[in-house]
Amino acid sequence: MRPVAIVGIGKTPFGAFQDRDLRSLGVEAGQKCLENAGARPSRVEAFYLGNFAGPSFVGQNHLAPYIAGAMGIEGVPATRLEAACASGGSAFFHAFSSVAAGLYDVVLVTGVEKMTSQPTPRVSEILAGAGDLAGEIKAGATFAALFAMIARRHMHQYGTTREQMAAVAVKNHANAFKNPYAHMRKLITLEQALAGKPIAEPLTIYDCSLISDGAASVLLAPLERAAEFAGKPVLVAGIAQTSGPVALDEREDITTFAAVRKAAEKAYRMAGVTAAEIQFAELHDCFTIAEIMAMEDVGFVKPGEGGPYVQQGATALGGARPVNASGGLKAKGHPVGATGVAQVCDVVEQIRGAAGERQVRNHDLGLAQNLGGSGASAVVTILRAAR
Amino acid sequence: MRPVAIVGIGKTPFGAFQDRDLRSLGVEAGQKCLENAGARPSRVEAFYLGNFAGPSFVGQNHLAPYIAGAMGIEGVPATRLEAACASGGSAFFHAFSSVAAGLYDVVLVTGVEKMTSQPTPRVSEILAGAGDLAGEIKAGATFAALFAMIARRHMHQYGTTREQMAAVAVKNHANAFKNPYAHMRKLITLEQALAGKPIAEPLTIYDCSLISDGAASVLLAPLERAAEFAGKPVLVAGIAQTSGPVALDEREDITTFAAVRKAAEKAYRMAGVTAAEIQFAELHDCFTIAEIMAMEDVGFVKPGEGGPYVQQGATALGGARPVNASGGLKAKGHPVGATGVAQVCDVVEQIRGAAGERQVRNHDLGLAQNLGGSGASAVVTILRAAR
């Protein structure tokens, strides 16, 4: 395994774009990324596409050559990877692995989703496909309902409060307000968050991430060849993808995601760092309770301490360890297949010191955590400034 | 890159199974494969799932951990790969690459599709997602129509005849008749094939592959560890996945698939063999014309000679170079995501000398070719008896 660097990134804005189709979003992110890296499409030796449900959202399938071809990338392996909401992270993981193992030198990863062309009930139905249709979904659950049950149990077991969950939303909205690529740039107060329209008790509309369109791309190369590219290189120090049971009722404990814990352990070991050393992170806040659990599962705090940690301001932009400086899935937006790749782009921007108004103070070592469904897939990535 | 062996295979029958769900098919193939290899699920270090459109056919997404979990495979990367009708081949390619590069030692690949729960018009619509929805499909084409245009052009350019295409169907039906796992075990005559119900001129119902349910699995390990497994090892001598434009109108020549030609060249180079040395093959006969083109594109014959080659009987079970001894997609069946993995299983059975009534005479060196859409994805694999 040789060291691998990110040598280029590219993102589209996240939002609801009636005039944009899925392919054009993927192509825009890919082209911006190649431009950022100063690389021609012909240099790309393999293409990995993260996409959750393009065929269900817009009908189009066979998306990897469809998007690659439109960028002028042909004749190479072009493959779509799906791991529910961790599809982007999984595409990045497999792309990284292929470069680390020496299969290829220059690999492009794109994550993309186009969700807003469907009405919300249909979007919920498509998202439910990431759960156990034959079990929990058949019984009437939506993903909001699954995470509501998780939140209830976390509240019961650890005393986590609605105010602590709302504090995640307030913080992430404040961060997205400073992010020109964010879907929702609107400041909210704790009172507003608590008084939000109920979705699945105890979750209000402000506890739920957004339905968005968008794409993000990353170009990978061996660290020893990073100087050939224009983008300031960032080292992939550690990474792991893991899996667990899809159905919530197959878990012993729903206040923690075993797949995330295991992925984090593996990534820390690979990077040779501890959770305590991580300076900032992009965590998978599909619901506010998920950000609280993620902080616990990646080891930033002990189980049950996630709520107080956010409430104390530790994870604010100016706090001891900023979480979701981008605005997170909650306010930056959550175009499912794009999310895991966008998280990596956002950590890279921070490490490069190029995050503008949302730049964090200490930015040498960052973490991205991408979750699939209610925890059946997880990807954890640790990025470090290339010395 | 270290040598990699197939150390286990498992297949479900192909057919229309009203009482079977997608997961149970994938689990059956995986468990049979582990049993064939004499390996416990806990030995599997990564899981690659080939599936084209489970979410569209049955609603369920996030299929890799869903199927892996039901087999007792947890805590490892479990990822679904999609490359249209080459999804299975692509999953196998990526699994192979991961073992060859030393990322993992024991990797399970499963391909699965459950198609028959949808009415045929909806199946056609889902399959059309593998074409260019914004172009050729919007203009009214189905996949049968796309391959009808390809057939017309091949007939015009090379004098290929309807009789030659029908000969492919007759041969593959005869082979499937001997395959207890085939979807359609029915002998047909040339006259019947020619008089079939027109689907898209010049293609009749007998020129089209079947809409099927089914799954297939393969277990991979480094050759040097093959002795640890019960299954007689077969060497993956050469393999490549390539891509090209999705839309037919973006090609200079529609009588050949550039992606297949390139994948074959790369696979031959890797294996250190020529097309002439290949003794038998499983080729992607989604339509009869596709088998004729595949023989030309992998270099068994020159462009335009595919039709006469099948008509002369060279590719029959007792011929000089048997093609689709399994019955092919045409009669064995074509559960899309399973097909590429099933082809590999069928070549392995031949090399092991375990193909029963459909055993070919010379079976040391075989080839499998898997096509995505109308040629935008291609995977070519060369398998050899492990010495």
Short mmCIF file of C-alpha atoms in Angstrom, two decimals, chain B residues 233-375:
data_model
loop_
_atom_site.label_atom_id
_atom_site.label_comp_id
_atom_site.label_asym_id
_atom_site.label_seq_id
_atom_site.Cartn_x
_atom_site.Cartn_y
_atom_site.Cartn_z
CA PRO B 233 -9.15 -23.88 -8.22
CA VAL B 234 -9.38 -22.12 -11.57
CA LEU B 235 -6.93 -19.34 -12.44
CA VAL B 236 -8.10 -15.88 -13.52
CA ALA B 237 -5.51 -15.55 -16.29
CA GLY B 238 -6.64 -12.23 -17.75
CA ILE B 239 -9.40 -9.70 -17.21
CA ALA B 240 -10.35 -6.15 -18.16
CA GLN B 241 -13.30 -3.79 -17.81
CA THR B 242 -13.67 -0.89 -20.25
CA SER B 243 -16.22 1.76 -21.18
CA GLY B 244 -17.47 3.73 -24.16
CA PRO B 245 -20.28 6.11 -25.10
CA VAL B 246 -23.78 5.09 -23.94
CA ALA B 247 -25.75 6.45 -26.91
CA LEU B 248 -25.64 4.52 -30.17
CA ASP B 249 -25.55 7.75 -32.17
CA GLU B 250 -22.21 8.68 -30.62
CA ARG B 251 -20.44 5.73 -32.30
CA GLU B 252 -18.65 5.79 -35.61
CA ASP B 253 -19.51 2.16 -36.30
CA ILE B 254 -22.35 0.23 -34.69
CA THR B 255 -21.35 -3.17 -36.11
CA THR B 256 -18.62 -3.49 -33.48
CA PHE B 257 -18.32 -2.56 -29.79
CA ALA B 258 -15.04 -0.74 -29.22
CA ALA B 259 -15.26 -1.37 -25.48
CA VAL B 260 -15.40 -5.15 -26.04
CA ARG B 261 -12.47 -5.06 -28.49
CA LYS B 262 -10.37 -3.09 -26.03
CA ALA B 263 -11.30 -5.28 -23.05
CA ALA B 264 -10.44 -8.41 -25.04
CA GLU B 265 -7.06 -7.01 -26.14
CA LYS B 266 -6.17 -6.14 -22.55
CA ALA B 267 -7.33 -9.51 -21.21
CA TYR B 268 -5.37 -11.44 -23.87
CA ARG B 269 -2.23 -9.41 -23.15
CA MET B 270 -2.59 -10.03 -19.41
CA ALA B 271 -3.13 -13.76 -19.93
CA GLY B 272 -0.39 -14.04 -22.54
CA VAL B 273 -2.66 -15.86 -24.97
CA THR B 274 -4.23 -15.13 -28.35
CA ALA B 275 -7.85 -15.37 -29.40
CA ALA B 276 -6.98 -18.45 -31.43
CA GLU B 277 -6.02 -20.35 -28.30
CA ILE B 278 -9.38 -19.89 -26.55
CA GLN B 279 -11.13 -23.27 -26.57
CA PHE B 280 -14.66 -22.25 -25.56
CA ALA B 281 -16.53 -19.19 -24.38
CA GLU B 282 -19.60 -17.76 -22.71
CA LEU B 283 -20.54 -14.66 -24.76
CA HIS B 284 -23.13 -11.99 -24.04
CA ASP B 285 -26.02 -12.97 -26.36
CA CYS B 286 -28.62 -10.49 -25.08
CA PHE B 287 -29.76 -10.64 -28.71
CA THR B 288 -28.57 -13.20 -31.27
CA ILE B 289 -26.74 -10.47 -33.24
CA ALA B 290 -24.78 -9.68 -30.06
CA GLU B 291 -23.29 -13.19 -29.99
CA ILE B 292 -22.24 -12.84 -33.61
CA MET B 293 -20.63 -9.44 -32.91
CA ALA B 294 -19.01 -10.72 -29.73
CA MET B 295 -17.24 -13.50 -31.66
CA GLU B 296 -15.89 -10.83 -33.99
CA ASP B 297 -14.98 -8.35 -31.24
CA VAL B 298 -13.08 -10.86 -29.10
CA GLY B 299 -11.24 -11.97 -32.24
CA PHE B 300 -12.52 -15.51 -32.74
CA VAL B 301 -13.29 -14.52 -36.33
CA LYS B 302 -12.81 -11.47 -38.54
CA PRO B 303 -15.49 -8.74 -38.75
CA GLY B 304 -18.43 -10.06 -40.75
CA GLU B 305 -17.49 -13.72 -40.31
CA GLY B 306 -19.51 -14.30 -37.13
CA GLY B 307 -22.68 -15.27 -38.98
CA PRO B 308 -21.12 -17.93 -41.21
CA TYR B 309 -19.10 -19.24 -38.24
CA VAL B 310 -22.19 -20.12 -36.21
CA GLN B 311 -24.02 -21.39 -39.29
CA GLN B 312 -21.17 -23.83 -40.00
CA GLY B 313 -21.62 -25.32 -36.54
CA ALA B 314 -18.19 -24.25 -35.28
CA THR B 315 -19.70 -22.93 -32.04
CA ALA B 316 -22.02 -25.86 -31.33
CA LEU B 317 -21.42 -28.02 -28.26
CA GLY B 318 -19.48 -30.54 -30.34
CA GLY B 319 -17.93 -27.91 -32.63
CA ALA B 320 -14.39 -26.60 -32.86
CA ARG B 321 -15.04 -23.81 -30.37
CA PRO B 322 -18.27 -24.11 -28.38
CA VAL B 323 -19.96 -20.81 -27.52
CA ASN B 324 -22.58 -20.58 -24.77
CA ALA B 325 -22.61 -24.24 -23.88
CA SER B 326 -24.72 -23.12 -20.92
CA GLY B 327 -27.51 -21.94 -23.21
CA GLY B 328 -26.44 -18.32 -22.96
CA LEU B 329 -28.60 -15.36 -22.03
CA LYS B 330 -30.91 -16.50 -24.82
CA ALA B 331 -32.06 -19.74 -23.18
CA LYS B 332 -30.25 -20.14 -19.87
CA GLY B 333 -31.80 -16.76 -19.00
CA HIS B 334 -30.65 -13.22 -18.31
CA PRO B 335 -31.22 -12.02 -14.75
CA VAL B 336 -29.22 -8.92 -15.57
CA GLY B 337 -26.99 -8.44 -12.52
CA ALA B 338 -26.36 -12.20 -12.22
CA THR B 339 -25.33 -12.77 -15.82
CA GLY B 340 -21.66 -11.76 -15.67
CA VAL B 341 -21.04 -13.85 -12.56
CA ALA B 342 -23.00 -16.82 -13.95
CA GLN B 343 -20.87 -16.76 -17.11
CA VAL B 344 -17.78 -17.09 -14.93
CA CYS B 345 -19.41 -19.96 -12.99
CA ASP B 346 -20.23 -21.73 -16.25
CA VAL B 347 -16.67 -21.40 -17.56
CA VAL B 348 -15.34 -22.68 -14.22
CA GLU B 349 -17.64 -25.72 -14.38
CA GLN B 350 -16.30 -26.50 -17.85
CA ILE B 351 -12.66 -26.13 -16.77
CA ARG B 352 -13.34 -28.36 -13.78
CA GLY B 353 -14.85 -30.91 -16.16
CA ALA B 354 -18.05 -30.74 -14.17
CA ALA B 355 -20.48 -29.50 -16.81
CA GLY B 356 -22.28 -32.81 -17.22
CA GLU B 357 -24.20 -33.28 -20.47
CA ARG B 358 -22.99 -29.92 -21.78
CA GLN B 359 -19.29 -30.57 -21.09
CA VAL B 360 -17.06 -29.34 -23.93
CA ARG B 361 -14.18 -31.48 -25.23
CA ASN B 362 -11.25 -29.12 -24.75
CA HIS B 363 -11.67 -27.22 -21.54
CA ASP B 364 -8.36 -25.84 -20.30
CA LEU B 365 -8.79 -22.25 -21.49
CA GLY B 366 -12.14 -20.43 -21.59
CA LEU B 367 -13.38 -16.87 -22.00
CA ALA B 368 -16.38 -14.96 -20.62
CA GLN B 369 -17.58 -11.70 -22.14
CA ASN B 370 -20.16 -9.49 -20.43
CA LEU B 371 -21.70 -6.43 -22.13
CA GLY B 372 -23.43 -3.41 -20.57
CA GLY B 373 -26.27 -1.72 -22.44
CA SER B 374 -25.57 -1.42 -26.13
CA GLY B 375 -21.83 -1.57 -25.52
#
